[in-house]
Amino acid sequence: DNFAATINRYLSNPCLHQKFVLRLDIPGDEVKAEKVYQKYVEFKQLCEYPIQLSVCLNLHADLPSEDFLLRFYSEKLFAC
């Protein structure tokens, strides 16, 4: 909550044009991957869905299902 409040304070300043990239470590286990995704969605909600926020997905050899990865289809992906 504190991290989201700090980022939101920067993002709400119209004079700053800072972009933020969040690195998400996506495990191959669907249950753990779901928890990571839910935390990410909660973070975006606390920051009021900023357009300056991008995502960097850190994927391992054991990939989650394709249906899970499609959740990030509408996100701004910085890297994958």
mmCIF file of C-alpha atoms in Angstrom:
data_model
loop_
_atom_site.group_PDB
_atom_site.id
_atom_site.type_symbol
_atom_site.label_atom_id
_atom_site.label_comp_id
_atom_site.label_asym_id
_atom_site.label_seq_id
_atom_site.Cartn_x
_atom_site.Cartn_y
_atom_site.Cartn_z
ATOM 1 C CA ASP A 1 0.000 0.000 0.000
ATOM 2 C CA ASN A 2 2.807 2.416 0.855
ATOM 3 C CA PHE A 3 4.651 1.684 -2.390
ATOM 4 C CA ALA A 4 1.474 2.249 -4.402
ATOM 5 C CA ALA A 5 0.836 5.531 -2.566
ATOM 6 C CA THR A 6 4.372 6.721 -3.292
ATOM 7 C CA ILE A 7 4.143 5.833 -6.988
ATOM 8 C CA ASN A 8 0.692 7.383 -7.214
ATOM 9 C CA ARG A 9 2.035 10.627 -5.745
ATOM 10 C CA TYR A 10 4.613 10.815 -8.541
ATOM 11 C CA LEU A 11 2.124 9.843 -11.232
ATOM 12 C CA SER A 12 -0.422 12.444 -10.147
ATOM 13 C CA ASN A 13 2.074 15.290 -10.687
ATOM 14 C CA PRO A 14 1.326 16.722 -14.171
ATOM 15 C CA CYS A 15 4.827 18.203 -14.484
ATOM 16 C CA LEU A 16 6.566 14.835 -14.254
ATOM 17 C CA HIS A 17 6.674 12.539 -17.243
ATOM 18 C CA GLN A 18 8.199 9.551 -15.521
ATOM 19 C CA LYS A 19 7.465 6.019 -16.674
ATOM 20 C CA PHE A 20 7.572 3.070 -14.307
ATOM 21 C CA VAL A 21 8.293 -0.527 -15.224
ATOM 22 C CA LEU A 22 7.242 -3.243 -12.803
ATOM 23 C CA ARG A 23 9.126 -6.513 -13.040
ATOM 24 C CA LEU A 24 6.846 -9.458 -12.349
ATOM 25 C CA ASP A 25 8.345 -12.870 -11.689
ATOM 26 C CA ILE A 26 5.769 -15.270 -13.159
ATOM 27 C CA PRO A 27 6.162 -18.845 -11.836
ATOM 28 C CA GLY A 28 5.038 -21.872 -13.796
ATOM 29 C CA ASP A 29 2.653 -22.970 -11.029
ATOM 30 C CA GLU A 30 -0.800 -21.604 -11.851
ATOM 31 C CA VAL A 31 -1.761 -20.984 -8.210
ATOM 32 C CA LYS A 32 1.368 -18.960 -7.485
ATOM 33 C CA ALA A 33 1.093 -17.142 -10.825
ATOM 34 C CA GLU A 34 -2.502 -16.221 -9.971
ATOM 35 C CA LYS A 35 -1.366 -14.676 -6.676
ATOM 36 C CA VAL A 36 1.248 -12.575 -8.501
ATOM 37 C CA TYR A 37 -1.362 -11.417 -11.002
ATOM 38 C CA GLN A 38 -3.847 -10.508 -8.261
ATOM 39 C CA LYS A 39 -1.204 -8.434 -6.462
ATOM 40 C CA TYR A 40 -0.432 -6.660 -9.728
ATOM 41 C CA VAL A 41 -4.111 -5.863 -10.337
ATOM 42 C CA GLU A 42 -4.465 -4.601 -6.766
ATOM 43 C CA PHE A 43 -1.386 -2.407 -7.218
ATOM 44 C CA LYS A 44 -2.813 -0.921 -10.422
ATOM 45 C CA GLN A 45 -6.097 -0.238 -8.683
ATOM 46 C CA LEU A 46 -4.364 1.531 -5.791
ATOM 47 C CA CYS A 47 -2.464 3.670 -8.314
ATOM 48 C CA GLU A 48 -5.710 4.445 -10.178
ATOM 49 C CA TYR A 49 -4.704 2.562 -13.361
ATOM 50 C CA PRO A 50 -1.845 4.800 -14.536
ATOM 51 C CA ILE A 51 -0.922 4.883 -18.212
ATOM 52 C CA GLN A 52 2.738 5.433 -17.313
ATOM 53 C CA LEU A 53 3.014 1.947 -15.815
ATOM 54 C CA SER A 54 4.521 -0.855 -17.905
ATOM 55 C CA VAL A 55 5.231 -4.478 -17.091
ATOM 56 C CA CYS A 56 8.347 -6.594 -17.551
ATOM 57 C CA LEU A 57 7.476 -10.290 -17.320
ATOM 58 C CA ASN A 58 10.178 -12.591 -15.994
ATOM 59 C CA LEU A 59 9.206 -16.025 -17.333
ATOM 60 C CA HIS A 60 10.944 -19.272 -16.444
ATOM 61 C CA ALA A 61 11.406 -22.495 -18.402
ATOM 62 C CA ASP A 62 8.168 -23.877 -16.931
ATOM 63 C CA LEU A 63 5.685 -21.458 -18.458
ATOM 64 C CA PRO A 64 2.173 -20.975 -17.122
ATOM 65 C CA SER A 65 -0.707 -21.799 -19.424
ATOM 66 C CA GLU A 66 -1.403 -19.739 -22.501
ATOM 67 C CA ASP A 67 -4.768 -18.682 -21.057
ATOM 68 C CA PHE A 68 -2.994 -17.184 -18.052
ATOM 69 C CA LEU A 69 -0.491 -15.306 -20.207
ATOM 70 C CA LEU A 70 -3.326 -13.844 -22.292
ATOM 71 C CA ARG A 71 -4.298 -11.792 -19.233
ATOM 72 C CA PHE A 72 -1.318 -9.556 -19.961
ATOM 73 C CA TYR A 73 -2.388 -9.054 -23.583
ATOM 74 C CA SER A 74 -3.869 -5.616 -22.915
ATOM 75 C CA GLU A 75 -0.986 -4.460 -20.701
ATOM 76 C CA LYS A 76 1.946 -2.368 -21.838
ATOM 77 C CA LEU A 77 4.712 -4.937 -21.926
ATOM 78 C CA PHE A 78 8.164 -3.461 -21.700
ATOM 79 C CA ALA A 79 9.852 -6.834 -22.087
ATOM 80 C CA CYS A 80 9.029 -10.464 -21.761
#
